[in-house]
mmCIF file of N, CA and C in Angstrom:
data_model
loop_
_atom_site.group_PDB
_atom_site.id
_atom_site.type_symbol
_atom_site.label_atom_id
_atom_site.label_comp_id
_atom_site.label_asym_id
_atom_site.label_seq_id
_atom_site.Cartn_x
_atom_site.Cartn_y
_atom_site.Cartn_z
ATOM 1 N N MET A 30 -163.019 -109.546 60.850
ATOM 2 C CA MET A 30 -163.222 -109.553 59.409
ATOM 3 C C MET A 30 -163.603 -110.956 58.969
ATOM 4 N N GLU A 31 -164.422 -111.005 57.965
ATOM 5 C CA GLU A 31 -164.815 -112.284 57.379
ATOM 6 C C GLU A 31 -164.609 -112.188 55.870
ATOM 7 N N PHE A 32 -163.809 -113.086 55.313
ATOM 8 C CA PHE A 32 -163.519 -113.107 53.880
ATOM 9 C C PHE A 32 -164.271 -114.282 53.269
ATOM 10 N N ILE A 33 -165.047 -114.027 52.224
ATOM 11 C CA ILE A 33 -165.824 -115.073 51.558
ATOM 12 C C ILE A 33 -165.114 -115.445 50.261
ATOM 13 N N GLU A 34 -164.558 -116.642 50.208
ATOM 14 C CA GLU A 34 -163.887 -117.102 48.994
ATOM 15 C C GLU A 34 -164.911 -117.476 47.937
ATOM 16 N N LYS A 35 -164.566 -117.244 46.679
ATOM 17 C CA LYS A 35 -165.511 -117.540 45.600
ATOM 18 C C LYS A 35 -165.935 -118.996 45.592
ATOM 19 N N SER A 36 -165.098 -119.893 46.089
ATOM 20 C CA SER A 36 -165.460 -121.310 46.125
ATOM 21 C C SER A 36 -166.608 -121.600 47.094
ATOM 22 N N SER A 37 -166.878 -120.671 48.012
ATOM 23 C CA SER A 37 -167.971 -120.878 48.960
ATOM 24 C C SER A 37 -169.252 -120.171 48.521
ATOM 25 N N ILE A 38 -169.229 -119.557 47.337
ATOM 26 C CA ILE A 38 -170.422 -118.902 46.799
ATOM 27 C C ILE A 38 -171.182 -119.932 45.969
ATOM 28 N N LYS A 39 -172.321 -120.346 46.477
ATOM 29 C CA LYS A 39 -173.143 -121.361 45.819
ATOM 30 C C LYS A 39 -174.104 -120.710 44.837
ATOM 31 N N GLU A 40 -174.504 -121.477 43.836
ATOM 32 C CA GLU A 40 -175.496 -121.017 42.863
ATOM 33 C C GLU A 40 -176.757 -121.843 43.003
ATOM 34 N N LEU A 41 -177.874 -121.147 43.075
ATOM 35 C CA LEU A 41 -179.189 -121.775 43.062
ATOM 36 C C LEU A 41 -179.809 -121.421 41.720
ATOM 37 N N SER A 42 -180.576 -122.344 41.132
ATOM 38 C CA SER A 42 -181.152 -122.017 39.832
ATOM 39 C C SER A 42 -182.528 -122.641 39.625
ATOM 40 N N ASN A 43 -183.276 -121.951 38.826
ATOM 41 C CA ASN A 43 -184.542 -122.381 38.252
ATOM 42 C C ASN A 43 -184.401 -122.115 36.759
ATOM 43 N N PRO A 44 -185.288 -122.641 35.930
ATOM 44 C CA PRO A 44 -185.162 -122.376 34.496
ATOM 45 C C PRO A 44 -185.050 -120.877 34.191
ATOM 46 N N GLY A 45 -183.931 -120.482 33.571
ATOM 47 C CA GLY A 45 -183.719 -119.096 33.170
ATOM 48 C C GLY A 45 -183.233 -118.161 34.261
ATOM 49 N N VAL A 46 -183.085 -118.668 35.490
ATOM 50 C CA VAL A 46 -182.701 -117.818 36.617
ATOM 51 C C VAL A 46 -181.564 -118.477 37.396
ATOM 52 N N VAL A 47 -180.487 -117.718 37.653
ATOM 53 C CA VAL A 47 -179.391 -118.182 38.508
ATOM 54 C C VAL A 47 -179.209 -117.165 39.618
ATOM 55 N N SER A 48 -179.196 -117.650 40.848
ATOM 56 C CA SER A 48 -179.027 -116.796 42.017
ATOM 57 C C SER A 48 -177.722 -117.186 42.710
ATOM 58 N N ARG A 49 -176.730 -116.310 42.646
ATOM 59 C CA ARG A 49 -175.435 -116.549 43.291
ATOM 60 C C ARG A 49 -175.529 -116.055 44.732
ATOM 61 N N GLN A 50 -175.374 -116.951 45.677
ATOM 62 C CA GLN A 50 -175.515 -116.640 47.097
ATOM 63 C C GLN A 50 -174.208 -116.070 47.647
ATOM 64 N N LEU A 51 -174.004 -114.769 47.451
ATOM 65 C CA LEU A 51 -172.737 -114.129 47.799
ATOM 66 C C LEU A 51 -172.473 -114.172 49.304
ATOM 67 N N LEU A 52 -173.461 -113.797 50.086
ATOM 68 C CA LEU A 52 -173.351 -113.809 51.549
ATOM 69 C C LEU A 52 -174.664 -114.335 52.088
ATOM 70 N N ASN A 53 -174.603 -115.438 52.793
ATOM 71 C CA ASN A 53 -175.833 -116.072 53.271
ATOM 72 C C ASN A 53 -175.533 -116.902 54.508
ATOM 73 N N PRO A 54 -176.549 -117.454 55.160
ATOM 74 C CA PRO A 54 -176.299 -118.242 56.368
ATOM 75 C C PRO A 54 -175.394 -119.451 56.146
ATOM 76 N N GLY A 55 -175.250 -119.912 54.910
ATOM 77 C CA GLY A 55 -174.412 -121.069 54.632
ATOM 78 C C GLY A 55 -172.922 -120.770 54.522
ATOM 79 N N ASN A 56 -172.550 -119.494 54.254
ATOM 80 C CA ASN A 56 -171.127 -119.187 54.098
ATOM 81 C C ASN A 56 -170.667 -118.012 54.964
ATOM 82 N N SER A 57 -171.529 -117.558 55.862
ATOM 83 C CA SER A 57 -171.187 -116.397 56.671
ATOM 84 C C SER A 57 -171.785 -116.498 58.069
ATOM 85 N N ALA A 58 -171.122 -115.866 59.007
ATOM 86 C CA ALA A 58 -171.644 -115.789 60.375
ATOM 87 C C ALA A 58 -172.621 -114.624 60.529
ATOM 88 N N SER A 59 -172.840 -113.853 59.472
ATOM 89 C CA SER A 59 -173.733 -112.704 59.559
ATOM 90 C C SER A 59 -175.145 -113.141 59.947
ATOM 91 N N GLU A 60 -175.710 -112.447 60.891
ATOM 92 C CA GLU A 60 -177.093 -112.697 61.304
ATOM 93 C C GLU A 60 -177.995 -111.555 60.876
ATOM 94 N N ARG A 61 -177.459 -110.651 60.039
ATOM 95 C CA ARG A 61 -178.214 -109.452 59.690
ATOM 96 C C ARG A 61 -178.621 -109.339 58.238
ATOM 97 N N VAL A 62 -177.899 -110.025 57.313
ATOM 98 C CA VAL A 62 -178.151 -109.753 55.899
ATOM 99 C C VAL A 62 -177.791 -110.960 55.022
ATOM 100 N N THR A 63 -178.525 -111.101 53.929
ATOM 101 C CA THR A 63 -178.182 -112.012 52.834
ATOM 102 C C THR A 63 -177.971 -111.141 51.604
ATOM 103 N N ILE A 64 -176.917 -111.431 50.824
ATOM 104 C CA ILE A 64 -176.669 -110.691 49.585
ATOM 105 C C ILE A 64 -176.596 -111.704 48.450
ATOM 106 N N THR A 65 -177.374 -111.461 47.397
ATOM 107 C CA THR A 65 -177.377 -112.351 46.248
ATOM 108 C C THR A 65 -177.198 -111.552 44.959
ATOM 109 N N GLU A 66 -176.637 -112.226 43.960
ATOM 110 C CA GLU A 66 -176.503 -111.673 42.618
ATOM 111 C C GLU A 66 -177.387 -112.547 41.737
ATOM 112 N N VAL A 67 -178.412 -111.949 41.154
ATOM 113 C CA VAL A 67 -179.414 -112.715 40.423
ATOM 114 C C VAL A 67 -179.335 -112.391 38.932
ATOM 115 N N HIS A 68 -179.303 -113.468 38.107
ATOM 116 C CA HIS A 68 -179.232 -113.351 36.651
ATOM 117 C C HIS A 68 -180.501 -113.961 36.054
ATOM 118 N N LEU A 69 -181.195 -113.208 35.212
ATOM 119 C CA LEU A 69 -182.365 -113.711 34.504
ATOM 120 C C LEU A 69 -182.098 -113.661 33.007
ATOM 121 N N GLU A 70 -182.232 -114.799 32.350
ATOM 122 C CA GLU A 70 -182.122 -114.831 30.892
ATOM 123 C C GLU A 70 -183.271 -114.034 30.288
ATOM 124 N N LYS A 71 -183.099 -113.637 29.045
ATOM 125 C CA LYS A 71 -184.166 -112.951 28.315
ATOM 126 C C LYS A 71 -185.436 -113.794 28.393
ATOM 127 N N GLY A 72 -186.527 -113.172 28.801
ATOM 128 C CA GLY A 72 -187.820 -113.851 28.896
ATOM 129 C C GLY A 72 -188.070 -114.575 30.212
ATOM 130 N N ALA A 73 -187.055 -114.679 31.063
ATOM 131 C CA ALA A 73 -187.215 -115.403 32.336
ATOM 132 C C ALA A 73 -188.019 -114.566 33.334
ATOM 133 N N CYS A 74 -188.603 -115.273 34.307
ATOM 134 C CA CYS A 74 -189.478 -114.622 35.277
ATOM 135 C C CYS A 74 -189.251 -115.182 36.674
ATOM 136 N N GLN A 75 -189.256 -114.298 37.638
ATOM 137 C CA GLN A 75 -189.369 -114.681 39.042
ATOM 138 C C GLN A 75 -190.792 -114.307 39.434
ATOM 139 N N PRO A 76 -191.646 -115.276 39.713
ATOM 140 C CA PRO A 76 -193.048 -114.984 39.991
ATOM 141 C C PRO A 76 -193.240 -114.109 41.230
ATOM 142 N N ARG A 77 -194.383 -113.469 41.291
ATOM 143 C CA ARG A 77 -194.730 -112.665 42.460
ATOM 144 C C ARG A 77 -194.675 -113.530 43.721
ATOM 145 N N HIS A 78 -194.142 -112.941 44.785
ATOM 146 C CA HIS A 78 -194.038 -113.631 46.071
ATOM 147 C C HIS A 78 -193.858 -112.590 47.166
ATOM 148 N N THR A 79 -193.841 -113.024 48.406
ATOM 149 C CA THR A 79 -193.596 -112.141 49.543
ATOM 150 C C THR A 79 -192.600 -112.802 50.493
ATOM 151 N N HIS A 80 -192.065 -111.997 51.401
ATOM 152 C CA HIS A 80 -191.241 -112.498 52.503
ATOM 153 C C HIS A 80 -191.900 -111.992 53.785
ATOM 154 N N GLU A 81 -192.278 -112.890 54.632
ATOM 155 C CA GLU A 81 -193.049 -112.541 55.829
ATOM 156 C C GLU A 81 -192.312 -111.601 56.780
ATOM 157 N N ALA A 82 -191.030 -111.827 56.990
ATOM 158 C CA ALA A 82 -190.348 -111.074 58.046
ATOM 159 C C ALA A 82 -189.008 -110.491 57.593
ATOM 160 N N SER A 83 -188.832 -110.277 56.283
ATOM 161 C CA SER A 83 -187.589 -109.689 55.778
ATOM 162 C C SER A 83 -187.905 -108.633 54.731
ATOM 163 N N GLU A 84 -187.114 -107.568 54.737
ATOM 164 C CA GLU A 84 -187.209 -106.597 53.654
ATOM 165 C C GLU A 84 -186.119 -106.905 52.641
ATOM 166 N N GLN A 85 -186.314 -106.449 51.398
ATOM 167 C CA GLN A 85 -185.316 -106.643 50.351
ATOM 168 C C GLN A 85 -185.083 -105.334 49.627
ATOM 169 N N ILE A 86 -183.823 -105.148 49.214
ATOM 170 C CA ILE A 86 -183.442 -104.023 48.370
ATOM 171 C C ILE A 86 -182.798 -104.618 47.134
ATOM 172 N N TRP A 87 -183.285 -104.227 45.963
ATOM 173 C CA TRP A 87 -182.727 -104.696 44.698
ATOM 174 C C TRP A 87 -182.067 -103.528 43.985
ATOM 175 N N TYR A 88 -180.843 -103.763 43.503
ATOM 176 C CA TYR A 88 -180.135 -102.790 42.681
ATOM 177 C C TYR A 88 -179.907 -103.415 41.311
ATOM 178 N N ALA A 89 -180.497 -102.813 40.274
ATOM 179 C CA ALA A 89 -180.377 -103.337 38.912
ATOM 180 C C ALA A 89 -179.009 -102.970 38.340
ATOM 181 N N VAL A 90 -178.256 -103.988 37.921
ATOM 182 C CA VAL A 90 -176.900 -103.806 37.413
ATOM 183 C C VAL A 90 -176.860 -103.808 35.883
ATOM 184 N N LYS A 91 -177.701 -104.649 35.262
ATOM 185 C CA LYS A 91 -177.648 -104.811 33.802
ATOM 186 C C LYS A 91 -179.035 -105.157 33.276
ATOM 187 N N GLY A 92 -179.431 -104.516 32.177
ATOM 188 C CA GLY A 92 -180.659 -104.877 31.480
ATOM 189 C C GLY A 92 -181.866 -104.041 31.865
ATOM 190 N N THR A 93 -183.010 -104.454 31.312
ATOM 191 C CA THR A 93 -184.289 -103.823 31.619
ATOM 192 C C THR A 93 -185.318 -104.922 31.848
ATOM 193 N N GLY A 94 -186.272 -104.625 32.685
ATOM 194 C CA GLY A 94 -187.324 -105.597 32.978
ATOM 195 C C GLY A 94 -188.515 -104.916 33.604
ATOM 196 N N LYS A 95 -189.407 -105.747 34.128
ATOM 197 C CA LYS A 95 -190.607 -105.238 34.788
ATOM 198 C C LYS A 95 -190.711 -105.841 36.173
ATOM 199 N N LEU A 96 -190.889 -104.959 37.159
ATOM 200 C CA LEU A 96 -191.215 -105.423 38.498
ATOM 201 C C LEU A 96 -192.656 -105.891 38.478
ATOM 202 N N LEU A 97 -192.915 -107.022 39.078
ATOM 203 C CA LEU A 97 -194.265 -107.575 39.182
ATOM 204 C C LEU A 97 -194.738 -107.323 40.602
ATOM 205 N N LEU A 98 -195.745 -106.485 40.756
ATOM 206 C CA LEU A 98 -196.161 -105.997 42.061
ATOM 207 C C LEU A 98 -197.568 -106.466 42.420
ATOM 208 N N ALA A 99 -198.053 -106.040 43.565
ATOM 209 C CA ALA A 99 -199.389 -106.425 44.037
ATOM 210 C C ALA A 99 -200.464 -105.958 43.064
ATOM 211 N N ASP A 100 -201.590 -106.643 43.090
ATOM 212 C CA ASP A 100 -202.758 -106.284 42.273
ATOM 213 C C ASP A 100 -202.429 -106.252 40.781
ATOM 214 N N ASP A 101 -201.536 -107.132 40.334
ATOM 215 C CA ASP A 101 -201.131 -107.234 38.937
ATOM 216 C C ASP A 101 -200.463 -105.979 38.377
ATOM 217 N N ALA A 102 -200.017 -105.085 39.261
ATOM 218 C CA ALA A 102 -199.304 -103.878 38.805
ATOM 219 C C ALA A 102 -197.906 -104.265 38.333
ATOM 220 N N GLU A 103 -197.369 -103.455 37.419
ATOM 221 C CA GLU A 103 -196.019 -103.639 36.900
ATOM 222 C C GLU A 103 -195.330 -102.285 36.859
ATOM 223 N N LYS A 104 -194.003 -102.296 36.997
ATOM 224 C CA LYS A 104 -193.220 -101.064 36.909
ATOM 225 C C LYS A 104 -191.909 -101.367 36.219
ATOM 226 N N GLU A 105 -191.506 -100.488 35.296
ATOM 227 C CA GLU A 105 -190.226 -100.654 34.607
ATOM 228 C C GLU A 105 -189.090 -100.625 35.625
ATOM 229 N N PHE A 106 -188.079 -101.466 35.387
ATOM 230 C CA PHE A 106 -186.919 -101.565 36.275
ATOM 231 C C PHE A 106 -185.710 -101.762 35.375
ATOM 232 N N ALA A 107 -184.724 -100.864 35.469
ATOM 233 C CA ALA A 107 -183.589 -100.895 34.543
ATOM 234 C C ALA A 107 -182.278 -100.645 35.282
ATOM 235 N N ALA A 108 -181.182 -101.012 34.631
ATOM 236 C CA ALA A 108 -179.848 -100.817 35.203
ATOM 237 C C ALA A 108 -179.735 -99.420 35.793
ATOM 238 N N GLY A 109 -179.239 -99.360 37.036
ATOM 239 C CA GLY A 109 -179.091 -98.098 37.749
ATOM 240 C C GLY A 109 -180.230 -97.802 38.698
ATOM 241 N N ASP A 110 -181.387 -98.473 38.516
ATOM 242 C CA ASP A 110 -182.528 -98.284 39.416
ATOM 243 C C ASP A 110 -182.355 -99.118 40.676
ATOM 244 N N MET A 111 -183.009 -98.675 41.745
ATOM 245 C CA MET A 111 -183.011 -99.413 42.998
ATOM 246 C C MET A 111 -184.440 -99.417 43.535
ATOM 247 N N VAL A 112 -184.815 -100.515 44.182
ATOM 248 C CA VAL A 112 -186.148 -100.616 44.762
ATOM 249 C C VAL A 112 -186.036 -101.300 46.118
ATOM 250 N N ARG A 113 -186.890 -100.892 47.051
ATOM 251 C CA ARG A 113 -186.949 -101.512 48.376
ATOM 252 C C ARG A 113 -188.341 -102.081 48.597
ATOM 253 N N PHE A 114 -188.380 -103.340 49.039
ATOM 254 C CA PHE A 114 -189.633 -104.006 49.368
ATOM 255 C C PHE A 114 -189.675 -104.228 50.881
ATOM 256 N N ALA A 115 -190.703 -103.723 51.522
ATOM 257 C CA ALA A 115 -190.880 -103.958 52.961
ATOM 258 C C ALA A 115 -191.362 -105.388 53.192
ATOM 259 N N ASP A 116 -191.333 -105.835 54.431
ATOM 260 C CA ASP A 116 -191.894 -107.138 54.780
ATOM 261 C C ASP A 116 -193.286 -107.262 54.154
ATOM 262 N N LYS A 117 -193.573 -108.407 53.599
ATOM 263 C CA LYS A 117 -194.893 -108.756 53.051
ATOM 264 C C LYS A 117 -195.263 -108.022 51.766
ATOM 265 N N ASP A 118 -194.379 -107.163 51.217
ATOM 266 C CA ASP A 118 -194.667 -106.534 49.919
ATOM 267 C C ASP A 118 -194.613 -107.602 48.823
ATOM 268 N N VAL A 119 -195.588 -107.587 47.948
ATOM 269 C CA VAL A 119 -195.598 -108.499 46.801
ATOM 270 C C VAL A 119 -194.578 -107.996 45.789
ATOM 271 N N HIS A 120 -193.729 -108.916 45.290
ATOM 272 C CA HIS A 120 -192.731 -108.525 44.309
ATOM 273 C C HIS A 120 -192.289 -109.731 43.479
ATOM 274 N N GLY A 121 -191.860 -109.446 42.268
ATOM 275 C CA GLY A 121 -191.321 -110.429 41.336
ATOM 276 C C GLY A 121 -190.680 -109.656 40.204
ATOM 277 N N LEU A 122 -190.165 -110.375 39.216
ATOM 278 C CA LEU A 122 -189.478 -109.702 38.120
ATOM 279 C C LEU A 122 -189.629 -110.497 36.831
ATOM 280 N N LEU A 123 -189.902 -109.784 35.745
ATOM 281 C CA LEU A 123 -189.953 -110.356 34.406
ATOM 282 C C LEU A 123 -188.876 -109.674 33.570
ATOM 283 N N ASN A 124 -187.985 -110.463 32.979
ATOM 284 C CA ASN A 124 -187.001 -109.893 32.065
ATOM 285 C C ASN A 124 -187.627 -109.842 30.682
ATOM 286 N N ASP A 125 -188.203 -108.696 30.356
ATOM 287 C CA ASP A 125 -188.813 -108.523 29.031
ATOM 288 C C ASP A 125 -187.895 -107.716 28.113
ATOM 289 N N GLY A 126 -186.624 -107.553 28.528
ATOM 290 C CA GLY A 126 -185.655 -106.823 27.711
ATOM 291 C C GLY A 126 -184.998 -107.715 26.672
ATOM 292 N N ASP A 127 -184.017 -107.153 25.986
ATOM 293 C CA ASP A 127 -183.335 -107.855 24.895
ATOM 294 C C ASP A 127 -182.074 -108.595 25.330
ATOM 295 N N THR A 128 -181.654 -108.424 26.592
ATOM 296 C CA THR A 128 -180.427 -109.041 27.089
ATOM 297 C C THR A 128 -180.675 -109.642 28.467
ATOM 298 N N GLU A 129 -179.643 -110.275 28.999
ATOM 299 C CA GLU A 129 -179.696 -110.781 30.370
ATOM 300 C C GLU A 129 -179.984 -109.616 31.324
ATOM 301 N N PHE A 130 -180.742 -109.898 32.387
ATOM 302 C CA PHE A 130 -180.989 -108.919 33.437
ATOM 303 C C PHE A 130 -180.240 -109.386 34.683
ATOM 304 N N VAL A 131 -179.503 -108.465 35.321
ATOM 305 C CA VAL A 131 -178.750 -108.799 36.529
ATOM 306 C C VAL A 131 -179.081 -107.779 37.609
ATOM 307 N N TYR A 132 -179.350 -108.279 38.820
ATOM 308 C CA TYR A 132 -179.524 -107.370 39.946
ATOM 309 C C TYR A 132 -178.881 -107.947 41.197
ATOM 310 N N ILE A 133 -178.552 -107.064 42.124
ATOM 311 C CA ILE A 133 -178.029 -107.438 43.435
ATOM 312 C C ILE A 133 -179.175 -107.264 44.428
ATOM 313 N N SER A 134 -179.367 -108.275 45.266
ATOM 314 C CA SER A 134 -180.420 -108.237 46.277
ATOM 315 C C SER A 134 -179.805 -108.288 47.666
ATOM 316 N N VAL A 135 -180.264 -107.397 48.531
ATOM 317 C CA VAL A 135 -179.860 -107.388 49.930
ATOM 318 C C VAL A 135 -181.113 -107.668 50.750
ATOM 319 N N THR A 136 -181.064 -108.703 51.579
ATOM 320 C CA THR A 136 -182.217 -109.124 52.361
ATOM 321 C C THR A 136 -181.874 -109.090 53.845
ATOM 322 N N ALA A 137 -182.748 -108.446 54.632
ATOM 323 C CA ALA A 137 -182.512 -108.362 56.073
ATOM 324 C C ALA A 137 -183.834 -108.532 56.827
ATOM 325 N N PRO A 138 -183.861 -109.375 57.840
ATOM 326 C CA PRO A 138 -182.812 -110.301 58.233
ATOM 327 C C PRO A 138 -182.610 -111.369 57.158
ATOM 328 N N PRO A 139 -181.510 -112.140 57.272
ATOM 329 C CA PRO A 139 -181.143 -113.086 56.216
ATOM 330 C C PRO A 139 -182.170 -114.177 55.991
ATOM 331 N N ILE A 140 -182.188 -114.660 54.762
ATOM 332 C CA ILE A 140 -183.029 -115.793 54.358
ATOM 333 C C ILE A 140 -182.143 -116.788 53.626
ATOM 334 N N ASP A 141 -182.354 -118.064 53.892
ATOM 335 C CA ASP A 141 -181.734 -119.125 53.092
ATOM 336 C C ASP A 141 -182.702 -119.396 51.950
ATOM 337 N N PHE A 142 -182.341 -118.983 50.736
ATOM 338 C CA PHE A 142 -183.244 -119.059 49.593
ATOM 339 C C PHE A 142 -183.295 -120.433 48.926
ATOM 340 N N GLY A 143 -182.638 -121.413 49.478
ATOM 341 C CA GLY A 143 -182.635 -122.745 48.894
ATOM 342 C C GLY A 143 -184.019 -123.304 48.640
ATOM 343 N N TYR A 144 -184.985 -122.938 49.463
ATOM 344 C CA TYR A 144 -186.354 -123.447 49.315
ATOM 345 C C TYR A 144 -187.006 -123.027 47.999
ATOM 346 N N ALA A 145 -186.529 -121.931 47.404
ATOM 347 C CA ALA A 145 -187.182 -121.357 46.227
ATOM 348 C C ALA A 145 -186.586 -121.820 44.901
ATOM 349 N N TYR A 146 -185.533 -122.636 44.954
ATOM 350 C CA TYR A 146 -184.833 -123.041 43.731
ATOM 351 C C TYR A 146 -184.755 -124.546 43.624
ATOM 352 N N LYS A 147 -184.819 -125.046 42.388
ATOM 353 C CA LYS A 147 -184.785 -126.490 42.124
ATOM 354 C C LYS A 147 -183.380 -127.061 42.166
ATOM 355 N N ASP A 148 -182.405 -126.313 41.629
ATOM 356 C CA ASP A 148 -181.046 -126.822 41.512
ATOM 357 C C ASP A 148 -180.084 -126.024 42.368
ATOM 358 N N ARG A 149 -179.100 -126.738 42.964
ATOM 359 C CA ARG A 149 -178.071 -126.111 43.786
ATOM 360 C C ARG A 149 -176.703 -126.573 43.324
ATOM 361 N N ARG A 150 -175.764 -125.616 43.172
ATOM 362 C CA ARG A 150 -174.378 -125.950 42.806
ATOM 363 C C ARG A 150 -173.433 -125.257 43.750
#
């Protein structure tokens, strides 16, 4: 068993976005998965991007927004919805709702997302 204390959960942030690294290579021996809790303020955006060798599953916990997909496509994404992105799928998120948007992300194999954020706590 591996217990992750809240003191070992780091936060990465960009303007309007906070990513809580719940389970990652920095606080776990897991070689199979990274789990993050991502908060986007109203109007915040995670730009379109890809992951070369990892798939991601997002579960929307709170709010409404738009998935930003390949070829400038968009799809509504709201609390209770889930989406899976295969390796190399283009994806991003715009919080165009009236409240904070929160989702849980599961990434396999794990990624250290520090490269994508300006601030670390």
